[in-house]
Coordinates of C-alpha atoms and ligand atoms in Angstrom, one line a residue:
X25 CA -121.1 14.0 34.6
X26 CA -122.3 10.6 34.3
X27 CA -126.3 10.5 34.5
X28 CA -128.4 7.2 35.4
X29 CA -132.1 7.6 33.1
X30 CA -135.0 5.9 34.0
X31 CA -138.1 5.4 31.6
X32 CA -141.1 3.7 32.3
X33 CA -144.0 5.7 31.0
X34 CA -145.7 2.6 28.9
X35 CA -144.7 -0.1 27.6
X36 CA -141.0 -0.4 27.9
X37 CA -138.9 -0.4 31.3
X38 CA -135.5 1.2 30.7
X39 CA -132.4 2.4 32.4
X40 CA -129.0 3.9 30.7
X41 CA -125.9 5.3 32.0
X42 CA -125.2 8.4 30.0
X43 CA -121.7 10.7 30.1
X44 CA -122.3 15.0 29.4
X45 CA -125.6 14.3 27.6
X46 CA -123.8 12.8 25.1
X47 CA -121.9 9.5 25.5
X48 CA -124.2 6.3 26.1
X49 CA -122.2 4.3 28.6
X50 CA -125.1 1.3 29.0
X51 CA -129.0 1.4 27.3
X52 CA -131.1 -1.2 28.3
X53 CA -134.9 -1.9 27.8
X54 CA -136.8 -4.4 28.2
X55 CA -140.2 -4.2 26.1
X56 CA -143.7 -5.7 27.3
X57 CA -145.1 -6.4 24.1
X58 CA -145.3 -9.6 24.4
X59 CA -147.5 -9.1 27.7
X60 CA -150.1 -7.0 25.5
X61 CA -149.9 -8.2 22.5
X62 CA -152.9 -10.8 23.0
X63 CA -155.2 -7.7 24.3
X64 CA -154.1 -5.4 21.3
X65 CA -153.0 -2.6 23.1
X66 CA -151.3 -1.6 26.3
X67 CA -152.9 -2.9 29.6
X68 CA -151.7 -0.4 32.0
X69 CA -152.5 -3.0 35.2
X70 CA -150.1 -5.5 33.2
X71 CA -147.9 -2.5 32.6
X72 CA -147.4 -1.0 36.2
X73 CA -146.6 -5.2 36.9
X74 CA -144.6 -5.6 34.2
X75 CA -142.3 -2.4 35.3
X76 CA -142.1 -3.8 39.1
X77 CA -140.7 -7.2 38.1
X78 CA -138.3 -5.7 35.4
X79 CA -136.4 -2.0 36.9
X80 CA -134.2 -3.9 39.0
X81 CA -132.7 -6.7 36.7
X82 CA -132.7 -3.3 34.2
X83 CA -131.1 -0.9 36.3
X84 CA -128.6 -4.1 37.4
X85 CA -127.8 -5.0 33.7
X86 CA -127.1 -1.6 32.8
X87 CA -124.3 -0.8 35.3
X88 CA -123.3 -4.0 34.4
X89 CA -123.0 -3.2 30.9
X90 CA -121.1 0.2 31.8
X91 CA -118.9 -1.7 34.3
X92 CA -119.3 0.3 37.5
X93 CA -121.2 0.6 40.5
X94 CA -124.0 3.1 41.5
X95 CA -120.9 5.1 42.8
X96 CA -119.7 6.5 39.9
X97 CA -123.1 8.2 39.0
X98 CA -123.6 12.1 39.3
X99 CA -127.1 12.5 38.5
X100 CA -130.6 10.5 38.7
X101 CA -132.9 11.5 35.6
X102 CA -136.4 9.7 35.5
X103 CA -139.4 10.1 33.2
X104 CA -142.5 11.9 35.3
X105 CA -144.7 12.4 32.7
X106 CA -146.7 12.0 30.5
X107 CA -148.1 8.5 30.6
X108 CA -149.9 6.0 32.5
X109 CA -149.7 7.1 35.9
X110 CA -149.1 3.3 37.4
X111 CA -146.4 2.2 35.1
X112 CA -144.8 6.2 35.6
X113 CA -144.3 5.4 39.2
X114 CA -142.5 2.4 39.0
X115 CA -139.0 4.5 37.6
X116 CA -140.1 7.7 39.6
X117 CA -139.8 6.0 42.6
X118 CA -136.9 3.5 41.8
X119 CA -135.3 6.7 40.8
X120 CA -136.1 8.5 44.2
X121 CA -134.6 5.6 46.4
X122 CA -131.5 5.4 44.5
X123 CA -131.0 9.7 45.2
X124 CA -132.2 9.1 48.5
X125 CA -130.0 6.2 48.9
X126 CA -126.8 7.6 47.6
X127 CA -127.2 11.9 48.2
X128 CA -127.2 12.1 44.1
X129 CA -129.4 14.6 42.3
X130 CA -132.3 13.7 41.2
X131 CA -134.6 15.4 38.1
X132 CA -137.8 14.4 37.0
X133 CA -137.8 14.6 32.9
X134 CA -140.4 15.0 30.3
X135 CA -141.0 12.5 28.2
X136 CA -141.1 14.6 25.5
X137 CA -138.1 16.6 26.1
X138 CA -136.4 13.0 26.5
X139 CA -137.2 12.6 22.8
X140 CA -136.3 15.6 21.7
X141 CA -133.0 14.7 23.2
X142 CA -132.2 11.8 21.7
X143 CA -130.4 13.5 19.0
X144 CA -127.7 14.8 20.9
X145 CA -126.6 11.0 21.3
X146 CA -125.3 10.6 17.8
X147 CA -122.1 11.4 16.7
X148 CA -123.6 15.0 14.3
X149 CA -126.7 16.7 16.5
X150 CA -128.5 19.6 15.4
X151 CA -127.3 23.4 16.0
X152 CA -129.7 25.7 17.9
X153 CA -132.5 26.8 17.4
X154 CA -133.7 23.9 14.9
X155 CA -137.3 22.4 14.0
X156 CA -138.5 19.3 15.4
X157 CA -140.9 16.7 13.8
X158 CA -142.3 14.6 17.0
X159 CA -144.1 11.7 16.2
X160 CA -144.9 9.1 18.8
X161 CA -148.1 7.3 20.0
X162 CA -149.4 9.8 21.9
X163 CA -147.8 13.1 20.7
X164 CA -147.4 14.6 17.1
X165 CA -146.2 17.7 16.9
X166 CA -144.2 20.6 15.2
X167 CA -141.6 22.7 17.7
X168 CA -139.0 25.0 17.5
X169 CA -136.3 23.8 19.8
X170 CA -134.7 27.2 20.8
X171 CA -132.3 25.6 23.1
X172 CA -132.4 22.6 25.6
X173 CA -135.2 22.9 27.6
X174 CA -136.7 25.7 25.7
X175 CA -139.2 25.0 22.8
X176 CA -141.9 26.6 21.4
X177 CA -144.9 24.5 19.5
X178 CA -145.6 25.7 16.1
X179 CA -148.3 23.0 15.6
X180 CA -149.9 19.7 16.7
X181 CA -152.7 16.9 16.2
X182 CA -156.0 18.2 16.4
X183 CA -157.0 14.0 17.2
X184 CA -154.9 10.9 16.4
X185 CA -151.4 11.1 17.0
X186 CA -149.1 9.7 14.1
X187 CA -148.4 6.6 16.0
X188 CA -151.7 6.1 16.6
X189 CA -152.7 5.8 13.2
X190 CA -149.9 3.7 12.0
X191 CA -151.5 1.3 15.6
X192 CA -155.5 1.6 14.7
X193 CA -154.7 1.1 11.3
X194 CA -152.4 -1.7 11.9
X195 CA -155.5 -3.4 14.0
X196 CA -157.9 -2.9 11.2
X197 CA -155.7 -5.0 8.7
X198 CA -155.1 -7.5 12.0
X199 CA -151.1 -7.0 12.1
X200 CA -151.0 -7.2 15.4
X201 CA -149.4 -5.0 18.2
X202 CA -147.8 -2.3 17.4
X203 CA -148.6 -2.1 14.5
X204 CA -146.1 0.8 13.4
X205 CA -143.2 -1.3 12.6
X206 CA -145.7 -4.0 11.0
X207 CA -146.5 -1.6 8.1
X208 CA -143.4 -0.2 7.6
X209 CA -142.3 -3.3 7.0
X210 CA -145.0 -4.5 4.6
X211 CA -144.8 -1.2 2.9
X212 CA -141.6 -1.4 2.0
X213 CA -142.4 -4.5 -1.1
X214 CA -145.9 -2.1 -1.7
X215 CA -147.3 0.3 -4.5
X216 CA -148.2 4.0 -2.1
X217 CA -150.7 4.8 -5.4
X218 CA -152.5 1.9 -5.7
X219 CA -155.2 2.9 -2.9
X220 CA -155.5 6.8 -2.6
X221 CA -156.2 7.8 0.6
X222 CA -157.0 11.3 2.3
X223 CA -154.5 14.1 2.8
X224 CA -156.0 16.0 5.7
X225 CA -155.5 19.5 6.7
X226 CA -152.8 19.7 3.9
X227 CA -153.7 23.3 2.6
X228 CA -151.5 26.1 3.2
X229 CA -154.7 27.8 5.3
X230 CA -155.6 24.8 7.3
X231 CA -152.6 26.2 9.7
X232 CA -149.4 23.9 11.6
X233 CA -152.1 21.3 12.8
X234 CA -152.6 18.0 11.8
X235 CA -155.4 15.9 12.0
X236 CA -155.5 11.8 11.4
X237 CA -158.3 10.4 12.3
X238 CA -160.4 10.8 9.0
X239 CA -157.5 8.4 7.1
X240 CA -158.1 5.7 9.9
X241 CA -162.0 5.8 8.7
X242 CA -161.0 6.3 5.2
X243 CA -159.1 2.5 6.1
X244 CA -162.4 1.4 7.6
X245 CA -164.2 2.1 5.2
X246 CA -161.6 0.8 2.7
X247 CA -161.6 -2.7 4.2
X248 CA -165.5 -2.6 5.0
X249 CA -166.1 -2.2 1.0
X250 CA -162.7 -4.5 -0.4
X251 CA -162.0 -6.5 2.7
X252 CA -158.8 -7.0 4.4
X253 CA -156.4 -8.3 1.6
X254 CA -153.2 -10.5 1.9
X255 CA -150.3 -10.8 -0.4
X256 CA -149.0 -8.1 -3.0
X257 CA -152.6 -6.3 -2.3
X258 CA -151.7 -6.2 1.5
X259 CA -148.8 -4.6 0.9
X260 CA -149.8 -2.1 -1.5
X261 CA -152.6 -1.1 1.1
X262 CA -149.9 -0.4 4.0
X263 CA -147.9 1.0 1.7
X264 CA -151.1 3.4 0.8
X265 CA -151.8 4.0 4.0
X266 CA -148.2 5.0 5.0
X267 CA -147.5 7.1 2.1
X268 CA -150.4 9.2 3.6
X269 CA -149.1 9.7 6.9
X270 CA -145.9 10.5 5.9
X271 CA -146.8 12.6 2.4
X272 CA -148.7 15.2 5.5
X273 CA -145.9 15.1 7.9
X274 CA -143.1 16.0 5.1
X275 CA -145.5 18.5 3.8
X276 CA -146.2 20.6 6.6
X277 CA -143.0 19.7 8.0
X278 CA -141.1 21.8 4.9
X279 CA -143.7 24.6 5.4
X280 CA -143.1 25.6 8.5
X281 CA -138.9 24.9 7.9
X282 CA -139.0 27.4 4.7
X283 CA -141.3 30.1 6.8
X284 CA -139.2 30.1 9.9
X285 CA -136.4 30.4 8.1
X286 CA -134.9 26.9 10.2
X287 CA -132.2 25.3 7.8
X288 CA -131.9 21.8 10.6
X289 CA -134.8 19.7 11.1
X290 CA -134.9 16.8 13.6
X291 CA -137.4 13.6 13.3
X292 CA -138.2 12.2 16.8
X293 CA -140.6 9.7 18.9
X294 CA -141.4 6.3 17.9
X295 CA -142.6 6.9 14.3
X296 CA -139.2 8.4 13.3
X297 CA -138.4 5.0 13.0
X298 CA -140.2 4.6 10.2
X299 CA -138.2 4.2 7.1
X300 CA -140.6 5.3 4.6
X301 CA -140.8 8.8 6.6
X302 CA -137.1 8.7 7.0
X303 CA -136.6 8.6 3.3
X304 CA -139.1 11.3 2.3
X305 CA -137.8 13.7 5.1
X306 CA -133.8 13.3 3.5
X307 CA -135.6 13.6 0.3
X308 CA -137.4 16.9 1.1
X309 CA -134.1 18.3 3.0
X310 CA -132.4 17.8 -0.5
X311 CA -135.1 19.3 -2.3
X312 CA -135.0 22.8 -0.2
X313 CA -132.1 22.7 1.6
X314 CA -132.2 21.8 4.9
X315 CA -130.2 19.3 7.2
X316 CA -131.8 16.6 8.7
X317 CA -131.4 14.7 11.3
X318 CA -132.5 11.5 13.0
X319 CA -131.9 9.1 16.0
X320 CA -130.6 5.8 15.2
X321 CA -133.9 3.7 15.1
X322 CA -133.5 2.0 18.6
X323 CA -133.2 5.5 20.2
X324 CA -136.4 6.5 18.5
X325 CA -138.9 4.3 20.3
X326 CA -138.5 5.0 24.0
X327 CA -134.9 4.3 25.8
X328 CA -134.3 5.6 28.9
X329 CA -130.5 7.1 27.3
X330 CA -132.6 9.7 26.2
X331 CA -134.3 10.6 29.5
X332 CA -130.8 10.7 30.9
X333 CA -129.1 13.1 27.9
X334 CA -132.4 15.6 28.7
X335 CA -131.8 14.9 32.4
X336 CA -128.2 15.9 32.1
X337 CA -129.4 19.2 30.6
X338 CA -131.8 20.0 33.2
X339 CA -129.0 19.4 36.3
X340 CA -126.9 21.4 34.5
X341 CA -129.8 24.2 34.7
X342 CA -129.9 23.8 38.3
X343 CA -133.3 22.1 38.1
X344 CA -133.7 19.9 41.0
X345 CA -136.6 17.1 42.3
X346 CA -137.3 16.7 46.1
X347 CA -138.6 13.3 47.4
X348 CA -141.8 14.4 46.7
X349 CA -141.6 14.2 43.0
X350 CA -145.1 12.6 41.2
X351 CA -145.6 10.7 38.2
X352 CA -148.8 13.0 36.0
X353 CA -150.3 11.2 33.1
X354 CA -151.0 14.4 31.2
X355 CA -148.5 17.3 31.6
X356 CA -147.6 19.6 28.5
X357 CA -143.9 20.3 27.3
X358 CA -143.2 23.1 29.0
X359 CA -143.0 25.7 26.1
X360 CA -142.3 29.0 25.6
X361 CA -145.3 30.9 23.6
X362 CA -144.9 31.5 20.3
X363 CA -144.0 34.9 19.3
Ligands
KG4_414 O1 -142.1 7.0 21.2 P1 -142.8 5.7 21.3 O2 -141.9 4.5 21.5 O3 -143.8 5.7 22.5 C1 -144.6 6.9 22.8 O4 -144.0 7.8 23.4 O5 -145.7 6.8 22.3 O6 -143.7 5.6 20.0 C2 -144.4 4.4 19.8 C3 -145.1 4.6 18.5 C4 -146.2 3.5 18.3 O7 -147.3 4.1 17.8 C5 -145.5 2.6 17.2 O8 -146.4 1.9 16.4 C6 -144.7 3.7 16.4 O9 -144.2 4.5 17.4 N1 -143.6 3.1 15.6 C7 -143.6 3.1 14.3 C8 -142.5 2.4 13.9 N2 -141.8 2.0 15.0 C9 -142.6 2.4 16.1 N3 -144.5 3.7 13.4 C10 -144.2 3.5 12.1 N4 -143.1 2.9 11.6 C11 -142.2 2.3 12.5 N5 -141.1 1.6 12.0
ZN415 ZN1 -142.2 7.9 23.6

């Protein structure tokens, strides 16, 4: 079954031809960063503008990539939610005029659950059930993925969200935007000791939560007192402030593995990509024996092959979107409750 994603929940307009969930026939996405970087952030008016003058060339490249027509596709899979409202729109209803247009199924996906599928797209995905580390800009949290389409969350951010704190911190030290990949990169030539910074919400009683927001004022604070540095110092700082992030995220992250007893852990969303938290995740799975796993980097950030493996899933469930499928900017993962 050959499934057409669409994903335009923020900043990137994406389409991808996808075979069983598993076999990427075409990913294409086009990024807007260069539209926000001069603001600092995403401008969700330039956004929803952005996605109108890119899903068709998209959408055309991709077939073209896959070398077929709209004819040879089963299934229509399109992010719903969550995320800015506007730029949603754009791929729910490109996706609803192609179904319309050509009697295919159409399913609306979560974002979230797009993520969680990425996985499945390399060549060794986790077994069932399995843990899953999702970090993105908006989300960070812990869940046991039972099955597709069936999670439970163990724990999440009480505040920032990972991503969020790689970005604000990113600002503070004027990388630019987004600032994620910026301090990976600077990290990687920096000393993580040679600024301590704050390990929050680290102690076995302080629950699965995490919270992030007091490091990006520890930052503030930081560079209010010192200054934003440049050179070796620069990248000792981003590597400080990354070793942070990722020291809580492995920690809690090999908690929660040892005490539900799950021997596979996946790292997904955006911040998966980061290399430092790539390494100390492997590292930890050596250390207590547990597999991990992680999408190639290009298929951590947002891709619309993703939204189509998850899509795939859900039409294989049956689940089905009329014509009057929305686009809602807040929507949780539909979850089972724990216990
Ligand atoms: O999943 P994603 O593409 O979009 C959301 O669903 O939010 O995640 C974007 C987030 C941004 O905060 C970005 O800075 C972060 O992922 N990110 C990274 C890296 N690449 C992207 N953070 C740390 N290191 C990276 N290499
Ligand atoms: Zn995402």
């Amino acid at each position: 079954m050959i499934v057409l994603g669409l994903e335009s929940s923020c900043d990137e307009t994406a389409a991808a031809l996808v075979a069983d969930g598993r076999e990427v026939l075409a990913d294409v996405v086009a990024s807007q960063h260069d539209v926000h970087r001069p603001y600092g952030g995403v401008v969700p008016e330039l956004a929803s503008r952005a996605h109108v003058v890119n899903v068709v060339p998209v959408l055309r490249e991709a077939l073209a990539r896959a070398g077929f027509g709209l004819e040879r596709v089963d299934g229509v899979a399109v992010t719903s939610g969550p995320g800015l409202v506007g730029a949603l729109l754009i791929g729910v209803q490109t996706g609803k005029a192609i179904a319309w247009a050509r009697g295919l199924p159409l399913v609306g996906v979560h974002h979230l659950a797009g993520h969680l599928a990425a996985v499945y797209l390399e060549p060794d995905p986790p077994p069932m059930p399995h843990l899953a580390l999702l970090v993105s800009g908006g989300h960070t949290s812990l869940v046991r993925v039972e099955d597709h389409g069936s999670v439970v969350e163990l724990g999440r951010t009480r505040d920032d969200a990972a991503g969020e704190a790689f970005d604000k911190g990113a600002k503070l030290l004027g990388l630019g935007y987004p600032g994620g990949a910026m301090i990976d990169r600077l990290a990687a030539t920096g000393d993580p000791d040679a600024v301590p910074f704050p390990r929050a919400m680290t102690a076995a009683s302080a629950g699965d939560d995490f919270s992030f927001s007091g490091l990006k004022t520890a930052l503030l604070h930081h560079v209010r007192a010192h200054g934003v540095p440049d050179g070796q110092a620069l990248a000792d700082l981003c590597a400080s402030y990354q070793a942070a992030i990722v020291e809580v995220l492995v920690r809690k992250t090999r908690r929660v593995a040892r005490r539900e007893r799950l021997s596979h852990v996946q790292l997904c969303g955006g911040v998966a990509a980061n290399r430092g938290l790539r390494a100390a995740m492997r590292a930890a799975g050596a250390a207590d024996d547990f597999a991990v796993y992680v999408p190639s980097p290009a298929r951590c950030t947002d891709n619309a092959a993703m939204i189509a493996a998850a899509g795939y899933h859900a039409l294989v469930r049956g689940e089905r979107a009329g014509l009057d499928l929305g686009a809602v900017a807040t929507v949780p993962l539909p979850t089972r409750s724990a216990g």
